[in-house]
Amino acid sequence: MKQNFLLLLGGACLLFSPTVWAQQKGTAALKQMAVTDIQSQYDFYKKTELQIWNYAEVGYKEYKSTALLQQTLKDNGFSVDTGVAGIPTAFVATYGSGKPVIGILAEYDALPGLAQEAVPEKQPKSGMSAGHGCGHHLFGVASVAAGIELKKLIAGGKLKGTVKVYGCPAEEGGSGKVYMVRAGLFKEVDAVIHWHPGDNNGIMTGRTMANISAKFRFYGLSAHAAGAPEKGRSALDGVEAMDNMVNMMREHIPSSTRIHYVITNGGKAPNVVPDFAEVYYYVRNVDRDIVRSVFDRVVNAARGAALGTDTKVEYEITGGTYDLLPNRTLITAMYKNLQQVGGVSYTPAEIEFGKKIQTSFTYKVPAISEAAAIDSLQSAGKGDISGSTDVADVSWNVPTVGLSAATWVPGTPAHSWQAVASGGTDIGAKGMMVAAKTMALTGIDLLSDPALIQKATQEYQQARGADFQYKALLGDRKPALNYRDQ
């Protein structure tokens, strides 16, 4: 006959059944097994992520990177659908059957202009034009490692359900996941796990900024800039007039809004009136309605600039993402697992490397030892996040949770040569393993505890609201596969 028993803890009296107690002990054993097994594969996963670090392929052109991750998953028993959502470098790898279905997001695109050697001073990598300044080479491999670990437990009869690893290209401005959401690839998924490289270890508790990105292309008339300037109409004048108007507009928009631009084509020679010029814009705010409104005003500035310079303008929205929807139920579960895994410890040589990196910063930096710490839930993510991510669109379609792991020297900003350098060393690989372990342990919780998914789903549905209907900010356009082309 089964009997319940009492556990006295800190003066509180908690009621446990032998079944629940045994389940918890069993889950704890699985988690320890997973941590040990992932760590035993350190050299393999490090080798894999360094291959992708060296490939440094930009968005929608990650052919070698995606092939490597897909082959790794196939070698471990996953079936892989490639070229999904109309994107040649996107994939979905699946193992298992039935419910629950757990998704893990993997990224692998690099950033243009950030080629860097794995050394603690600025040293561009010869023959390269891009670098992993956001650590997506680590992102993809850690997610694959977590997926493989869950697969092993399902194959061994320790867990039941399905694990899906999503190969997600072009997070950096290409909005790859938006197209994958739009294609219905997450419809049957119960929960999604992700992570991101950083300079700290913590759970993502806040919202990200919604974003619309677009390229504005101006067309004029070429002429000799000295001999016949009156016959020319400068497309570059159109771009500069637009930029001036947008810069004046900054005073009259919500202060939390971010607008950035780069002139991607301003002509080829000063003595030729340019008949074509292009400027690439981002508009961001936590409130996606504000993003839409401000973006419309940017478009009006472009039209006004074209009118004033007697040129023509057209624009193409190349990306658009929602604000991230946090899920406190999943945040709490993942945080416990991150605490169990712990942070990153450095060798003396890595400490020396890190301190040298820190001398390149012009601001006060945290102690190197911060890489070993775990942020509290109150400070984790430090509230809303000033960046944007297409993970946000996933989070409005399925309960989603993520963490940050210290893959860079504390104090390092993303999108910097210092991030690229750290990501090419064991400093990056160690943080990657923290992420892989934490995601695997969270996956174990989700696959073994139906009540956790039920509670997370209820919270997610309430947060979205009964009337919510998803509509991508980038509209109905096809994937912008050439958005990195100049």
C-alpha positions in Angstrom: 0.0 0.0 0.0 1.3 3.4 -1.0 1.6 6.0 1.8 2.4 9.7 1.7 5.0 11.0 4.1 5.9 14.4 5.6 9.1 16.4 5.0 9.9 19.0 7.6 11.8 21.9 6.0 12.6 25.1 7.8 9.5 24.8 10.0 7.3 24.1 7.0 5.5 20.8 6.6 5.4 19.5 3.0 3.5 16.5 1.8 5.2 14.2 -0.6 4.1 10.9 -2.1 6.7 8.1 -2.8 5.9 8.4 -6.5 6.7 12.2 -6.6 9.8 11.6 -4.5 11.1 8.8 -6.8 10.3 11.0 -9.9 12.4 13.8 -8.5 15.3 11.5 -7.6 15.1 10.0 -11.1 15.1 13.4 -12.8 18.1 14.5 -10.7 20.0 11.4 -11.8 19.2 12.1 -15.4 20.4 15.6 -15.1 23.7 14.6 -13.6 24.1 12.0 -16.4 23.4 14.7 -19.0 25.9 17.2 -17.5 28.6 14.5 -17.3 28.0 13.3 -20.8 28.0 16.8 -22.4 31.2 17.6 -20.6 32.8 14.4 -21.9 32.2 15.7 -25.5 34.0 19.1 -24.8 36.8 18.5 -27.4 34.3 17.5 -30.1 32.0 20.4 -29.6 34.9 22.9 -29.3 36.3 21.6 -32.6 32.9 22.0 -34.3 32.3 25.5 -33.1 35.8 26.6 -34.1 35.1 25.3 -37.6 32.0 27.6 -37.8 34.0 30.4 -36.2 36.5 30.1 -39.1 33.7 29.9 -41.7 32.3 33.2 -40.5 29.4 33.1 -43.0 26.9 36.0 -43.1 23.1 35.7 -43.1 21.5 33.4 -45.6 25.0 32.4 -46.9 25.8 30.0 -44.1 26.2 27.0 -46.4 29.2 25.3 -44.7 28.0 26.1 -41.2 24.5 24.6 -41.7 25.9 21.6 -43.4 28.2 20.9 -40.5 25.4 21.1 -37.9 23.0 19.1 -40.0 25.6 16.3 -40.5 26.3 16.3 -36.8 22.6 15.8 -36.0 22.3 13.1 -38.7 25.3 11.2 -37.3 23.4 11.2 -34.0 20.1 9.7 -35.3 18.1 12.8 -36.2 16.1 13.1 -39.4 16.7 16.5 -41.0 14.5 18.5 -43.3 16.6 21.2 -45.0 15.7 24.3 -47.0 12.6 24.8 -45.0 10.5 28.1 -45.2 12.1 28.8 -48.5 15.5 29.4 -47.0 18.4 27.2 -48.3 20.4 27.3 -45.1 17.4 26.6 -42.7 16.6 23.2 -41.3 14.5 21.3 -38.8 16.1 18.2 -37.2 13.7 15.8 -35.4 14.1 12.8 -33.1 11.4 10.9 -31.2 7.7 10.7 -31.4 4.6 12.0 -29.7 4.1 14.6 -27.0 5.6 16.7 -25.6 7.4 18.3 -28.5 10.4 20.5 -27.4 12.1 22.9 -29.8 15.7 24.1 -29.5 16.8 27.1 -31.5 20.3 27.1 -33.2 21.9 30.1 -34.9 25.1 30.3 -36.9 25.4 33.6 -38.9 28.3 36.0 -38.6 28.6 39.8 -38.9 30.2 41.7 -41.8 33.3 43.8 -41.0 34.3 42.0 -37.8 37.1 39.6 -39.0 39.4 39.1 -36.1 42.1 36.7 -34.9 41.7 35.0 -31.5 44.2 37.3 -29.8 43.7 40.0 -27.1 44.5 42.9 -29.4 42.7 44.2 -32.5 44.1 42.1 -35.4 41.9 41.6 -38.4 41.9 38.1 -39.8 43.6 38.0 -43.2 41.4 37.0 -46.1 38.2 37.4 -44.1 35.5 40.0 -44.2 33.2 38.8 -41.4 33.4 37.5 -37.9 31.3 36.0 -35.1 30.9 39.2 -33.1 27.6 37.8 -31.6 28.9 34.3 -30.9 26.4 32.5 -33.1 29.0 29.8 -33.9 28.8 28.9 -30.2 25.0 29.3 -30.2 24.4 26.7 -32.9 26.8 24.1 -31.5 25.5 24.4 -27.9 21.9 24.0 -29.1 22.9 20.9 -31.2 24.7 19.5 -28.2 21.6 19.9 -26.0 19.4 18.3 -28.6 21.7 15.3 -29.0 21.7 14.8 -25.2 17.9 14.8 -25.1 17.9 12.4 -28.0 20.2 10.0 -26.1 17.8 10.0 -23.1 14.8 9.4 -25.4 16.6 6.6 -27.2 17.6 5.0 -23.9 14.0 5.0 -22.7 14.6 7.5 -20.0 12.3 10.1 -21.5 9.4 10.2 -23.9 8.5 12.8 -26.5 10.0 14.6 -29.4 13.0 17.0 -29.7 13.4 19.3 -32.6 16.5 21.4 -33.3 15.8 24.4 -35.5 18.6 25.6 -37.7 17.8 29.4 -37.9 19.8 31.5 -40.4 20.3 35.2 -40.6 19.3 36.3 -37.1 21.4 39.4 -37.6 18.9 41.6 -39.5 17.5 38.8 -41.8 14.7 37.7 -39.5 15.1 34.1 -40.5 12.9 32.7 -37.7 10.0 35.0 -38.7 9.8 33.1 -42.0 10.0 29.8 -40.1 7.2 30.9 -37.8 5.1 32.1 -40.8 5.6 28.7 -42.5 4.0 27.0 -39.5 7.1 25.1 -38.4 6.4 25.7 -34.7 2.7 24.8 -34.7 3.0 21.5 -32.9 5.7 22.5 -30.5 4.9 22.7 -26.7 7.9 24.8 -25.6 11.0 26.3 -27.1 14.5 26.7 -25.5 17.2 29.0 -26.7 20.3 30.9 -25.4 22.7 33.7 -26.4 26.4 34.3 -25.9 27.2 37.2 -23.6 29.6 38.4 -20.9 27.4 37.1 -18.0 25.4 34.0 -16.9 21.7 34.7 -16.4 18.2 34.1 -17.6 16.6 36.4 -20.1 13.7 37.9 -18.1 12.9 41.1 -20.0 11.5 42.0 -23.4 13.6 42.8 -26.4 13.0 45.6 -28.9 10.7 45.1 -31.8 12.4 46.1 -35.1 11.8 46.9 -38.7 14.8 47.1 -41.0 14.8 48.4 -44.6 17.0 49.5 -47.5 16.1 52.8 -49.2 17.4 53.1 -52.7 17.6 56.4 -54.5 17.9 56.9 -58.2 19.1 60.0 -60.0 21.0 61.1 -63.1 24.8 60.8 -63.6 26.8 63.7 -65.0 30.3 65.2 -64.8 30.3 66.8 -61.4 32.4 69.8 -62.6 31.7 70.0 -66.3 27.9 69.6 -66.3 26.6 69.5 -62.7 23.3 71.0 -63.7 22.5 68.0 -65.8 22.9 65.6 -62.9 20.6 64.6 -60.1 22.5 63.1 -57.1 21.1 60.0 -55.6 23.6 60.6 -52.7 21.9 64.0 -52.1 18.7 62.1 -51.7 20.2 59.7 -49.1 21.9 62.6 -47.2 18.7 64.7 -47.2 16.8 61.7 -45.8 19.4 61.1 -43.1 19.3 64.8 -42.1 15.5 64.7 -41.8 15.6 61.5 -39.8 18.2 62.9 -37.5 16.1 66.0 -36.8 13.1 63.7 -36.2 14.9 62.1 -33.2 13.9 65.0 -31.0 10.2 64.2 -31.7 9.9 60.5 -31.1 9.6 58.4 -27.9 13.0 58.6 -26.2 13.3 54.8 -25.9 13.3 54.5 -29.7 16.5 53.6 -31.5 17.2 54.5 -35.2 20.4 53.5 -36.9 21.6 53.6 -40.5 24.6 53.0 -42.7 25.1 54.3 -46.3 25.8 51.0 -48.2 26.3 52.7 -51.5 27.2 56.4 -52.0 28.6 56.4 -55.4 32.0 55.4 -56.8 33.9 58.6 -57.7 33.6 62.2 -56.4 33.7 63.7 -59.9 30.7 61.6 -61.1 27.2 62.7 -59.9 26.0 59.3 -58.5 22.8 58.0 -60.1 22.3 55.4 -57.4 22.7 55.4 -53.7 21.4 53.2 -50.9 21.0 53.6 -47.1 20.2 50.7 -44.7 17.9 51.6 -41.7 16.9 50.0 -38.4 14.0 51.3 -36.3 13.5 49.8 -32.8 11.3 50.1 -29.7 9.9 47.7 -27.2 6.4 48.6 -28.4 6.0 47.3 -31.9 3.2 49.8 -32.6 5.7 52.6 -32.0 8.1 50.9 -34.4 5.4 50.8 -37.1 4.6 54.5 -36.5 8.2 55.7 -36.5 9.1 53.6 -39.5 6.2 55.3 -41.4 7.8 58.6 -40.6 11.2 57.5 -41.8 9.5 56.4 -45.1 8.0 59.9 -45.4 11.4 61.5 -44.8 12.7 59.4 -47.7 9.9 60.5 -50.0 10.4 64.1 -49.0 14.1 63.8 -49.7 13.5 62.4 -53.1 11.1 65.2 -53.9 13.5 67.8 -52.7 16.5 66.5 -54.7 14.5 65.6 -57.8 15.4 61.9 -57.5 13.3 58.8 -57.1 13.2 56.5 -54.1 12.0 53.0 -53.4 12.4 50.9 -50.2 12.5 47.2 -49.3 11.7 46.0 -45.8 14.4 43.3 -45.2 13.5 42.4 -41.7 11.0 42.8 -38.9 10.8 41.2 -35.4 8.5 41.4 -32.4 9.4 42.1 -28.8 10.3 39.0 -26.8 7.4 37.6 -24.7 8.9 36.4 -21.3 7.4 33.3 -19.6 8.0 33.4 -15.9 7.1 29.7 -15.4 9.9 28.6 -17.8 12.3 31.3 -16.5 12.0 29.9 -13.0 12.6 26.3 -14.2 15.6 27.3 -16.3 17.1 29.4 -13.6 17.3 26.4 -11.2 19.1 24.5 -13.9 21.6 27.3 -14.5 22.3 27.4 -10.8 23.0 23.7 -10.9 25.4 24.0 -13.9 27.2 27.0 -12.6 29.3 29.6 -14.4 32.7 29.7 -16.1 36.1 29.3 -14.5 39.2 30.4 -16.2 42.8 29.1 -16.2 45.6 31.5 -15.3 46.4 31.9 -19.0 42.7 32.7 -19.8 42.7 35.2 -16.9 45.7 36.9 -18.5 44.1 36.9 -21.9 40.9 38.4 -20.4 42.7 41.1 -18.5 44.5 42.2 -21.7 41.2 42.3 -23.6 39.8 44.5 -20.8 42.6 47.0 -21.2 41.1 47.9 -24.6 37.8 49.1 -23.1 37.4 52.8 -22.3 34.9 52.2 -19.4 34.9 50.5 -16.0 34.8 46.8 -16.4 33.6 44.0 -14.1 36.0 41.7 -12.4 37.2 38.7 -14.5 35.7 36.5 -11.8 32.2 37.6 -12.7 32.3 34.9 -15.4 31.8 32.4 -12.7 28.8 34.1 -11.1 25.1 33.5 -11.8 22.9 36.6 -12.0 20.0 36.7 -9.7 16.5 36.6 -11.3 16.1 40.2 -10.2 19.2 41.3 -12.1 19.3 38.7 -14.9 18.9 40.4 -18.2 18.7 43.8 -16.3 15.1 44.3 -17.4 14.2 45.0 -21.0 16.9 44.4 -23.6 18.0 47.1 -26.0 18.7 44.7 -28.8 16.3 42.8 -31.1 16.0 39.2 -32.0 13.7 37.1 -34.2 13.4 34.7 -31.3 10.7 37.2 -30.2 8.4 36.1 -33.0 8.8 32.5 -31.9 7.9 33.5 -28.3 4.5 35.0 -29.5 3.7 31.6 -31.0 4.9 29.1 -28.4 6.1 29.4 -24.8 9.8 30.3 -25.0 12.7 30.6 -22.6 16.4 31.5 -22.9 19.6 32.2 -21.1 22.8 34.1 -21.5 26.1 32.4 -20.9 29.6 34.0 -20.4 31.3 33.3 -23.7 33.2 36.6 -23.7 35.4 38.3 -21.1 33.2 40.2 -18.6 32.6 43.8 -19.8 32.7 42.8 -23.5 30.0 44.3 -25.7 28.4 42.2 -28.5 29.3 43.0 -32.1 32.9 43.9 -31.2 36.3 42.5 -32.2 36.8 41.6 -28.5 33.8 39.3 -28.7 35.1 37.7 -31.9 38.5 37.1 -30.2 37.1 35.6 -27.0 34.7 33.4 -29.1 37.7 31.8 -30.8 39.2 30.5 -27.6 38.4 28.2 -24.7 36.8 31.2 -23.0 34.0 31.0 -25.6 33.9 27.2 -25.6 33.5 27.0 -21.8 30.5 29.4 -21.9 29.0 27.3 -24.7 29.1 24.3 -22.5 27.3 26.1 -19.7 24.5 26.9 -22.2 24.4 23.4 -23.6 24.1 21.8 -20.2 21.5 24.3 -19.0 19.3 23.8 -22.0 19.6 20.0 -21.8 18.5 20.1 -18.1 15.6 22.4 -19.0 14.6 20.0 -21.7 14.6 17.1 -19.2 12.2 19.1 -17.0 9.9 19.7 -19.9 9.9 16.1 -21.2 9.4 14.7 -17.7 6.9 17.1 -16.2 3.6 17.7 -18.0 2.4 20.1 -15.3 5.3 22.4 -16.2 4.3 22.7 -19.8 0.6 23.1 -18.8 1.4 26.0 -16.4 3.8 27.7 -19.0 1.1 27.4 -21.7 -1.6 28.9 -19.5 0.7 31.9 -18.7 1.6 32.3 -22.3 -2.0 32.3 -23.4 -3.0 34.9 -20.8 0.0 37.1 -21.7 -0.9 37.1 -25.4 -4.6 37.7 -24.8 -7.6 36.0 -26.3 -7.8 38.4 -29.3 -4.1 38.1 -30.3 -3.4 37.3 -33.9 0.1 37.0 -35.1 1.1 39.1 -38.1 4.7 39.4 -39.1 6.1 43.0 -39.1 7.9 42.2 -42.4 4.6 41.4 -44.1 4.2 38.7 -46.7 7.5 39.1 -48.5 9.7 36.1 -49.3 12.9 35.7 -47.4 15.4 38.5 -48.2 18.1 36.1 -49.2 20.3 38.8 -50.6 20.0 41.3 -47.8 23.8 41.1 -47.1 24.6 41.9 -50.7 25.9 45.4 -51.3 
